[in-house]
């Protein structure tokens, strides 16, 4: 059951909502979708998950770029609605026919929508009957809720076919009301899939025993074989019949995606994208060889490959008159070129790819203006997207934060984290110097109790800058050292505590655990990730793993993640400024400082405009 | 290879055709009596000059009013309230600016011909703020919308945004007037404009110190606010900064309309 379907302009005016559905949405899923997905250049993703008290929605959307319209469908996540994509496409088509920018009320669309929805539902049912697909849902949910909101069409009874262990069985029994609709439960650890949906009478919910067993052994729990009771023989037959279908299913891979934490859409999307990124690795060669052709094409007014055949005149004409509307094939060459260019600037491949998808989504269907080439249109769109990404979402005015903390008579605590050898201590000293210049009293805390020499190194800086340092030697728990340092700072009235931590690789479990503990115990005001501007694809891995580990290992329900980034060695990279983009995109945290040299004064703010220029150039 | 051959042939053809046209054109000109020719050229020159002048003239007297403010403060609702006198079916977060040139809804009924206003609603999402720079240089006035209902949690962010506007080069140089509009006053729990005014002044006072800090780089703001050593007050700004109240949802927008009319004259 659809919760709501909205049509609104990119400017934000709602043009039409389905009054029939009429459900008041809980929280503000639409605003959240726009703010944290569509405006974050993630609109290339397939769906977005929204969680609020009492609501777990999935949102899907489509754009009509030429008319500047957005179509969003909201539904309960436990219902895996198969017809949503279909419906959205039809609604888009239907609505664009009657849309008039001057008109604000579209009550007559109600009827059209009702029909479209019925059509879409019917078509999906048809499809289901023929294909008998079973789709797993990718999150664990209690089955109790929302039983009644079914697919309307299949009310045939079936016993939920819970087969896996006691927990599952009891859950399955809750389904005995017969409206078992699309509730595929993946028990969080077990990853057991119970499928009780697409069942006409001939087709009782099916599942793949083999698959389940595999998954179960993975889960390492509950090894007892399938224990069906009651009328188990019949279902079993069907099960074997069904196996083949399951094997054909492309979505099967999703099964492995059980979310490590109960988490939000962003992470989901990241996981998905990481998957795509990998497969792109293989395709890389194709891309680079294509890029040569691409250069020629650009000279050729950047139009479609077969435009060459049409010759110079027609493509000239096209560029003067403006093309009817851009489609994927038109955009592809220009996007590929742009992606390659980003990658030569050291932007992680995965991110270049996602950005291009997002830009494509924003351009598809748009009219090309007169006297413009596709390549320049694409470039302009990309430029805007880059500015958006790099512009900090929140204020990066640390001094203001420091003053605010001072008013509350608390020291402002900054924890510097990062992998080995990126220049944490050096840049910590630079930040200290900068703070000193603005009449803020600073204290250092030597919490790198792991690498020998680390404390001495920091002590040298402290002496040179003439600021106090809190140290407890090595072999101490850094979390405790930090705590004592903060207490000391409160006593002696320091405004800021800069906490140096040991460099650690993102995969080092024990060290990551220690870091998580330090952050949880001391709840710093700022967790600053120090990263080298030299890194390429590794930037993504480092930052996402740091964040992931901090989230996983956190004991509180709202884990502290990385708040900001300090980019080091910025003076050594010429125009390869891609790391800044990769890091900001993957973490959502702004670049707060840029280290660009050996002396204490070599600390800068990121100049967004010049970075974007360099990236695009 | 083939392509270039084809291309050459095409160019050849084109050349021939051009020459033909040129000859025809010349012949035609020779046939016209010279006086007519001069008059024609004169008229052509005159019209182009006239067009140019009107363009220049128009540009000097801007009619652009910019709606700015944090996301969710109610700009889009206000935009449609001013344009259509209705908030329609509500809004969601804007992804693009709303722009329009129109006579304000409340003035449509009036007899005297009023100059249409070019109203721009710039999304408040921080990722889209850069768009503001495109509109400020041509603005005749800036309305800074503040959510008076949910003010305290947003006070700092709103003040920072306002600080950026007040120190913007165009705003300072052209002394563009700014109206701080406390929106959503239909709700009883909304803060008063006096309170909001005071809080924002305090906040900006703190910002004065912390901004202008970080070394070199991004010199977005060359301008500083207020008088050093004195607590900041909006009266210290060289441009006019006023405070007003409104409710976009219920159509209580007379103070904004007044501001717009003061700054967009006939
Ligand atoms: N009570 C009340 N609510 C209002 C008023 N004006 C706007 N709102 C509500 O505030 C919310 C945001 O309004 P918008 O106009 O979309 O906000 P915006 O400033 O355009 O936000 P962005 O587009 O994100 O920059 C909507 O839910 C409105 O219903 C008002 O005068 N009173
Ligand atoms: Mg808006």
PDB file of N, CA and C in Angstrom, chain A residues 265-322:
ATOM      1  N   UNK A 265      19.312   5.425   5.420  1.00  0.00           N
ATOM      2  CA  UNK A 265      19.438   5.215   3.994  1.00  0.00           C
ATOM      3  C   UNK A 265      20.816   5.492   3.456  1.00  0.00           C
ATOM      4  N   UNK A 266      21.417   6.498   3.962  1.00  0.00           N
ATOM      5  CA  UNK A 266      22.727   6.879   3.450  1.00  0.00           C
ATOM      6  C   UNK A 266      23.672   5.700   3.388  1.00  0.00           C
ATOM      7  N   UNK A 267      23.722   5.006   4.485  1.00  0.00           N
ATOM      8  CA  UNK A 267      24.638   3.896   4.511  1.00  0.00           C
ATOM      9  C   UNK A 267      24.233   2.845   3.516  1.00  0.00           C
ATOM     10  N   UNK A 268      22.950   2.621   3.435  1.00  0.00           N
ATOM     11  CA  UNK A 268      22.482   1.650   2.473  1.00  0.00           C
ATOM     12  C   UNK A 268      22.971   1.970   1.093  1.00  0.00           C
ATOM     13  N   UNK A 269      22.848   3.216   0.770  1.00  0.00           N
ATOM     14  CA  UNK A 269      23.219   3.643  -0.558  1.00  0.00           C
ATOM     15  C   UNK A 269      24.702   3.454  -0.755  1.00  0.00           C
ATOM     16  N   UNK A 270      25.433   3.770   0.253  1.00  0.00           N
ATOM     17  CA  UNK A 270      26.868   3.594   0.150  1.00  0.00           C
ATOM     18  C   UNK A 270      27.227   2.155  -0.150  1.00  0.00           C
ATOM     19  N   UNK A 271      26.553   1.280   0.555  1.00  0.00           N
ATOM     20  CA  UNK A 271      26.855  -0.124   0.341  1.00  0.00           C
ATOM     21  C   UNK A 271      26.575  -0.496  -1.095  1.00  0.00           C
ATOM     22  N   UNK A 272      25.442  -0.084  -1.566  1.00  0.00           N
ATOM     23  CA  UNK A 272      25.078  -0.405  -2.931  1.00  0.00           C
ATOM     24  C   UNK A 272      26.105   0.124  -3.900  1.00  0.00           C
ATOM     25  N   UNK A 273      26.499   1.349  -3.648  1.00  0.00           N
ATOM     26  CA  UNK A 273      27.396   1.986  -4.579  1.00  0.00           C
ATOM     27  C   UNK A 273      28.766   1.345  -4.546  1.00  0.00           C
ATOM     28  N   UNK A 274      29.152   0.939  -3.365  1.00  0.00           N
ATOM     29  CA  UNK A 274      30.451   0.303  -3.252  1.00  0.00           C
ATOM     30  C   UNK A 274      30.467  -0.906  -4.163  1.00  0.00           C
ATOM     31  N   UNK A 275      29.350  -1.537  -4.247  1.00  0.00           N
ATOM     32  CA  UNK A 275      29.239  -2.700  -5.075  1.00  0.00           C
ATOM     33  C   UNK A 275      29.410  -2.331  -6.532  1.00  0.00           C
ATOM     34  N   UNK A 276      28.772  -1.251  -6.903  1.00  0.00           N
ATOM     35  CA  UNK A 276      28.890  -0.834  -8.292  1.00  0.00           C
ATOM     36  C   UNK A 276      30.305  -0.417  -8.613  1.00  0.00           C
ATOM     37  N   UNK A 277      30.904   0.236  -7.654  1.00  0.00           N
ATOM     38  CA  UNK A 277      32.253   0.723  -7.854  1.00  0.00           C
ATOM     39  C   UNK A 277      33.184  -0.408  -8.216  1.00  0.00           C
ATOM     40  N   UNK A 278      33.012  -1.512  -7.519  1.00  0.00           N
ATOM     41  CA  UNK A 278      33.891  -2.616  -7.762  1.00  0.00           C
ATOM     42  C   UNK A 278      33.774  -3.115  -9.191  1.00  0.00           C
ATOM     43  N   UNK A 279      32.555  -3.249  -9.589  1.00  0.00           N
ATOM     44  CA  UNK A 279      32.397  -3.812 -10.917  1.00  0.00           C
ATOM     45  C   UNK A 279      32.922  -2.855 -11.977  1.00  0.00           C
ATOM     46  N   UNK A 280      32.925  -1.596 -11.665  1.00  0.00           N
ATOM     47  CA  UNK A 280      33.462  -0.645 -12.625  1.00  0.00           C
ATOM     48  C   UNK A 280      34.951  -0.842 -12.833  1.00  0.00           C
ATOM     49  N   UNK A 281      35.595  -1.369 -11.824  1.00  0.00           N
ATOM     50  CA  UNK A 281      37.031  -1.607 -11.936  1.00  0.00           C
ATOM     51  C   UNK A 281      37.333  -2.400 -13.194  1.00  0.00           C
ATOM     52  N   UNK A 282      36.534  -3.382 -13.404  1.00  0.00           N
ATOM     53  CA  UNK A 282      36.785  -4.243 -14.554  1.00  0.00           C
ATOM     54  C   UNK A 282      36.588  -3.493 -15.851  1.00  0.00           C
ATOM     55  N   UNK A 283      35.697  -2.551 -15.804  1.00  0.00           N
ATOM     56  CA  UNK A 283      35.346  -1.866 -17.039  1.00  0.00           C
ATOM     57  C   UNK A 283      36.310  -0.749 -17.369  1.00  0.00           C
ATOM     58  N   UNK A 284      37.221  -0.531 -16.505  1.00  0.00           N
ATOM     59  CA  UNK A 284      38.028   0.675 -16.643  1.00  0.00           C
ATOM     60  C   UNK A 284      38.685   0.799 -18.011  1.00  0.00           C
ATOM     61  N   UNK A 285      39.216  -0.326 -18.484  1.00  0.00           N
ATOM     62  CA  UNK A 285      39.931  -0.243 -19.746  1.00  0.00           C
ATOM     63  C   UNK A 285      39.037   0.250 -20.869  1.00  0.00           C
ATOM     64  N   UNK A 286      37.842  -0.263 -20.876  1.00  0.00           N
ATOM     65  CA  UNK A 286      36.900   0.162 -21.898  1.00  0.00           C
ATOM     66  C   UNK A 286      36.776   1.679 -21.878  1.00  0.00           C
ATOM     67  N   UNK A 287      36.712   2.167 -20.672  1.00  0.00           N
ATOM     68  CA  UNK A 287      36.524   3.595 -20.527  1.00  0.00           C
ATOM     69  C   UNK A 287      37.692   4.393 -21.072  1.00  0.00           C
ATOM     70  N   UNK A 288      38.886   3.964 -20.692  1.00  0.00           N
ATOM     71  CA  UNK A 288      40.013   4.797 -21.078  1.00  0.00           C
ATOM     72  C   UNK A 288      40.226   4.769 -22.581  1.00  0.00           C
ATOM     73  N   UNK A 289      39.924   3.638 -23.187  1.00  0.00           N
ATOM     74  CA  UNK A 289      40.095   3.615 -24.629  1.00  0.00           C
ATOM     75  C   UNK A 289      39.030   4.474 -25.313  1.00  0.00           C
ATOM     76  N   UNK A 290      37.895   4.501 -24.685  1.00  0.00           N
ATOM     77  CA  UNK A 290      36.828   5.335 -25.228  1.00  0.00           C
ATOM     78  C   UNK A 290      37.163   6.807 -25.145  1.00  0.00           C
ATOM     79  N   UNK A 291      37.916   7.108 -24.140  1.00  0.00           N
ATOM     80  CA  UNK A 291      38.125   8.526 -23.877  1.00  0.00           C
ATOM     81  C   UNK A 291      38.868   9.194 -25.026  1.00  0.00           C
ATOM     82  N   UNK A 292      39.630   8.410 -25.767  1.00  0.00           N
ATOM     83  CA  UNK A 292      40.332   9.031 -26.884  1.00  0.00           C
ATOM     84  C   UNK A 292      39.357   9.456 -27.975  1.00  0.00           C
ATOM     85  N   UNK A 293      38.462   8.536 -28.267  1.00  0.00           N
ATOM     86  CA  UNK A 293      37.437   8.893 -29.247  1.00  0.00           C
ATOM     87  C   UNK A 293      36.708  10.146 -28.788  1.00  0.00           C
ATOM     88  N   UNK A 294      36.541  10.171 -27.502  1.00  0.00           N
ATOM     89  CA  UNK A 294      35.753  11.223 -26.889  1.00  0.00           C
ATOM     90  C   UNK A 294      36.285  12.602 -27.243  1.00  0.00           C
ATOM     91  N   UNK A 295      37.594  12.743 -27.197  1.00  0.00           N
ATOM     92  CA  UNK A 295      38.194  14.033 -27.495  1.00  0.00           C
ATOM     93  C   UNK A 295      37.739  14.522 -28.872  1.00  0.00           C
ATOM     94  N   UNK A 296      37.793  13.586 -29.825  1.00  0.00           N
ATOM     95  CA  UNK A 296      37.376  13.954 -31.173  1.00  0.00           C
ATOM     96  C   UNK A 296      35.932  14.420 -31.173  1.00  0.00           C
ATOM     97  N   UNK A 297      35.150  13.643 -30.472  1.00  0.00           N
ATOM     98  CA  UNK A 297      33.743  13.964 -30.468  1.00  0.00           C
ATOM     99  C   UNK A 297      33.490  15.343 -29.909  1.00  0.00           C
ATOM    100  N   UNK A 298      34.280  15.678 -28.925  1.00  0.00           N
ATOM    101  CA  UNK A 298      34.061  16.989 -28.339  1.00  0.00           C
ATOM    102  C   UNK A 298      34.289  18.071 -29.367  1.00  0.00           C
ATOM    103  N   UNK A 299      35.288  17.853 -30.163  1.00  0.00           N
ATOM    104  CA  UNK A 299      35.538  18.793 -31.233  1.00  0.00           C
ATOM    105  C   UNK A 299      34.367  18.823 -32.193  1.00  0.00           C
ATOM    106  N   UNK A 300      33.699  17.709 -32.222  1.00  0.00           N
ATOM    107  CA  UNK A 300      32.562  17.580 -33.126  1.00  0.00           C
ATOM    108  C   UNK A 300      31.261  18.021 -32.481  1.00  0.00           C
ATOM    109  N   UNK A 301      31.327  19.050 -31.725  1.00  0.00           N
ATOM    110  CA  UNK A 301      30.172  19.587 -31.020  1.00  0.00           C
ATOM    111  C   UNK A 301      29.594  18.606 -30.016  1.00  0.00           C
ATOM    112  N   UNK A 302      30.420  17.664 -29.623  1.00  0.00           N
ATOM    113  CA  UNK A 302      30.062  16.776 -28.530  1.00  0.00           C
ATOM    114  C   UNK A 302      28.744  16.063 -28.660  1.00  0.00           C
ATOM    115  N   UNK A 303      28.274  15.887 -29.868  1.00  0.00           N
ATOM    116  CA  UNK A 303      26.990  15.204 -29.988  1.00  0.00           C
ATOM    117  C   UNK A 303      27.205  13.706 -30.129  1.00  0.00           C
ATOM    118  N   UNK A 304      26.137  13.003 -30.327  1.00  0.00           N
ATOM    119  CA  UNK A 304      26.162  11.558 -30.407  1.00  0.00           C
ATOM    120  C   UNK A 304      27.208  11.059 -31.401  1.00  0.00           C
ATOM    121  N   UNK A 305      27.659   9.837 -31.156  1.00  0.00           N
ATOM    122  CA  UNK A 305      28.622   9.277 -32.086  1.00  0.00           C
ATOM    123  C   UNK A 305      28.114   9.262 -33.524  1.00  0.00           C
ATOM    124  N   UNK A 306      26.870   8.903 -33.704  1.00  0.00           N
ATOM    125  CA  UNK A 306      26.406   8.787 -35.077  1.00  0.00           C
ATOM    126  C   UNK A 306      26.104  10.154 -35.702  1.00  0.00           C
ATOM    127  N   UNK A 307      26.261  11.177 -34.890  1.00  0.00           N
ATOM    128  CA  UNK A 307      26.103  12.511 -35.454  1.00  0.00           C
ATOM    129  C   UNK A 307      27.187  12.776 -36.482  1.00  0.00           C
ATOM    130  N   UNK A 308      28.287  12.065 -36.327  1.00  0.00           N
ATOM    131  CA  UNK A 308      29.371  12.223 -37.283  1.00  0.00           C
ATOM    132  C   UNK A 308      28.896  11.918 -38.691  1.00  0.00           C
ATOM    133  N   UNK A 309      28.113  10.891 -38.789  1.00  0.00           N
ATOM    134  CA  UNK A 309      27.637  10.507 -40.102  1.00  0.00           C
ATOM    135  C   UNK A 309      26.727  11.584 -40.669  1.00  0.00           C
ATOM    136  N   UNK A 310      25.936  12.125 -39.797  1.00  0.00           N
ATOM    137  CA  UNK A 310      25.020  13.157 -40.261  1.00  0.00           C
ATOM    138  C   UNK A 310      25.793  14.365 -40.752  1.00  0.00           C
ATOM    139  N   UNK A 311      26.990  14.461 -40.292  1.00  0.00           N
ATOM    140  CA  UNK A 311      27.856  15.485 -40.830  1.00  0.00           C
ATOM    141  C   UNK A 311      27.825  16.776 -40.059  1.00  0.00           C
ATOM    142  N   UNK A 312      28.688  17.599 -40.530  1.00  0.00           N
ATOM    143  CA  UNK A 312      28.996  18.843 -39.859  1.00  0.00           C
ATOM    144  C   UNK A 312      27.806  19.789 -39.836  1.00  0.00           C
ATOM    145  N   UNK A 313      27.088  19.789 -40.950  1.00  0.00           N
ATOM    146  CA  UNK A 313      26.029  20.774 -41.096  1.00  0.00           C
ATOM    147  C   UNK A 313      24.917  20.535 -40.086  1.00  0.00           C
ATOM    148  N   UNK A 314      24.477  19.278 -40.007  1.00  0.00           N
ATOM    149  CA  UNK A 314      23.327  19.002 -39.152  1.00  0.00           C
ATOM    150  C   UNK A 314      23.685  19.193 -37.684  1.00  0.00           C
ATOM    151  N   UNK A 315      24.906  18.854 -37.342  1.00  0.00           N
ATOM    152  CA  UNK A 315      25.250  18.997 -35.936  1.00  0.00           C
ATOM    153  C   UNK A 315      25.392  20.468 -35.579  1.00  0.00           C
ATOM    154  N   UNK A 316      25.839  21.243 -36.569  1.00  0.00           N
ATOM    155  CA  UNK A 316      25.911  22.687 -36.387  1.00  0.00           C
ATOM    156  C   UNK A 316      24.503  23.233 -36.181  1.00  0.00           C
ATOM    157  N   UNK A 317      23.625  22.729 -37.023  1.00  0.00           N
ATOM    158  CA  UNK A 317      22.249  23.165 -36.939  1.00  0.00           C
ATOM    159  C   UNK A 317      21.670  22.821 -35.571  1.00  0.00           C
ATOM    160  N   UNK A 318      21.993  21.600 -35.149  1.00  0.00           N
ATOM    161  CA  UNK A 318      21.482  21.150 -33.866  1.00  0.00           C
ATOM    162  C   UNK A 318      21.945  22.068 -32.747  1.00  0.00           C
ATOM    163  N   UNK A 319      23.192  22.452 -32.813  1.00  0.00           N
ATOM    164  CA  UNK A 319      23.716  23.255 -31.724  1.00  0.00           C
ATOM    165  C   UNK A 319      23.142  24.666 -31.761  1.00  0.00           C
ATOM    166  N   UNK A 320      22.715  25.099 -32.941  1.00  0.00           N
ATOM    167  CA  UNK A 320      22.114  26.428 -33.011  1.00  0.00           C
ATOM    168  C   UNK A 320      20.664  26.397 -32.548  1.00  0.00           C
ATOM    169  N   UNK A 321      19.952  25.425 -33.019  1.00  0.00           N
ATOM    170  CA  UNK A 321      18.520  25.433 -32.735  1.00  0.00           C
ATOM    171  C   UNK A 321      18.191  24.857 -31.371  1.00  0.00           C
ATOM    172  N   UNK A 322      19.139  24.145 -30.796  1.00  0.00           N
ATOM    173  CA  UNK A 322      18.839  23.490 -29.533  1.00  0.00           C
ATOM    174  C   UNK A 322      18.230  22.151 -29.808  1.00  0.00           C
TER     175      UNK A 322
END
